[in-house]
Coordinates of C-alpha atoms in Angstrom, one line a residue:
X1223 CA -3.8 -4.8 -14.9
X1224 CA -2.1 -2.3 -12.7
X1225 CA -2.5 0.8 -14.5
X1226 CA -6.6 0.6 -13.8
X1227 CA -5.3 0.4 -10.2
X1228 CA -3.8 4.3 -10.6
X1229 CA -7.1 6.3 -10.2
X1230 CA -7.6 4.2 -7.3
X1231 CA -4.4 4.7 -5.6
X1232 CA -4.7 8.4 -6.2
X1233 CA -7.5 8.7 -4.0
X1234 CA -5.8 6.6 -1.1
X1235 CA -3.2 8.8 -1.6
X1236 CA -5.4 12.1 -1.5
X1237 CA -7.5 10.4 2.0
X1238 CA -4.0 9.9 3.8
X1239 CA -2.8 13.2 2.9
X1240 CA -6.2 14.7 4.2
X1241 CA -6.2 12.7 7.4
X1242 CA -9.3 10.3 6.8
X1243 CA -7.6 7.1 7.6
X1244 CA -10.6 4.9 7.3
X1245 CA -11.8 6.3 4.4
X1246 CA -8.6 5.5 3.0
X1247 CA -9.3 1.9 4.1
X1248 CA -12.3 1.6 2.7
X1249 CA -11.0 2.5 -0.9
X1250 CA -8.6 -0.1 -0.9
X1251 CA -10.7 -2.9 -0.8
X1252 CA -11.1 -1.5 -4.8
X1253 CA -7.2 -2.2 -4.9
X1254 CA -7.1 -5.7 -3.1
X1255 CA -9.9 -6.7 -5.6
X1256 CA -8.2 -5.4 -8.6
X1257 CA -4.5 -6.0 -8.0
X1258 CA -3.8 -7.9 -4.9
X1259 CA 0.2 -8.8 -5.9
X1260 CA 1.2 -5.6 -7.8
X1261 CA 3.5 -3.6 -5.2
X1262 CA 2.1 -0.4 -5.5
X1263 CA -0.8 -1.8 -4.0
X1264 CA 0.6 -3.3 -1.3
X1265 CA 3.2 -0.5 0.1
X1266 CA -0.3 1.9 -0.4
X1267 CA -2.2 -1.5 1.6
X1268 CA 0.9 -1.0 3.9
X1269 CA 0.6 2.9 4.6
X1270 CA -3.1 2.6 5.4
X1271 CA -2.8 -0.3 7.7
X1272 CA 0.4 2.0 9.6
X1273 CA -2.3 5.1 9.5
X1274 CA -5.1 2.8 11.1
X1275 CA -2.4 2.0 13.9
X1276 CA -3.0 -2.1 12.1
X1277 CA 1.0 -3.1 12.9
X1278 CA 0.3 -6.8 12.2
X1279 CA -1.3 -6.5 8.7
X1280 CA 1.4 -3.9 7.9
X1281 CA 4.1 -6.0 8.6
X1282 CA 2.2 -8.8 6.4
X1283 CA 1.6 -6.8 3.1
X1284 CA 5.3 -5.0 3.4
X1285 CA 6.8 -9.0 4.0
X1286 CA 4.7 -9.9 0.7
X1287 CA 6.2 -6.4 -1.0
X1288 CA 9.9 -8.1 0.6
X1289 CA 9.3 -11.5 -1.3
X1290 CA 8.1 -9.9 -4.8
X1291 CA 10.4 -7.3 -4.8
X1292 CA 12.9 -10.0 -5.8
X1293 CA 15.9 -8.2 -4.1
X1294 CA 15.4 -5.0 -6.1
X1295 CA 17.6 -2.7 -3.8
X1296 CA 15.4 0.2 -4.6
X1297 CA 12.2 -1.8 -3.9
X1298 CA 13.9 -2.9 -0.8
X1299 CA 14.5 0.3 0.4
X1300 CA 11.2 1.5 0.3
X1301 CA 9.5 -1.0 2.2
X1302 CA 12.8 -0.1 5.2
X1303 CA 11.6 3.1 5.0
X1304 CA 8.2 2.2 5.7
X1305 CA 8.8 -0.1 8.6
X1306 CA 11.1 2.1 10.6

């Protein structure tokens, strides 16, 4: 389930932070695998497609975030944050 996606996530988190955008990439392919639909995945898909300069496949996974975030205003949020 999600929770065996946190390690993962972690160390997407720990690439952006250090600047190694395709390294980054290359970890989530763990996360698509594993959790494809859980949210956390896909606003982390969504920050390593904006880090690779990937607009298109950005906009995709935050519009997939949009529709299973059920108009959660918090969850909503977020994914404005992250397209602006």
């Amino acid at each position: 389930g999600p929770d065996n996606v946190q390690p993962a996530l972690k160390l997407v988190e720990f690439q952006l932070r250090n600047n190694q955008p395709a390294a980054a990439k290359e970890s989530t392919k763990f996360l698509t695998a594993k959790a494809p639909d859980a949210l956390p995945v896909l606003f982390m898909l969504a920050r390593v497609n904006l880090a690779n300069s990937e607009l298109v496949p950005a906009r995709a996974n935050l519009s997939r975030a949009a529709t299973l975030a059920n108009q959660n205003p918090t969850l909503l949020l977020k994914i404005a944050m992250l397209q602006s």
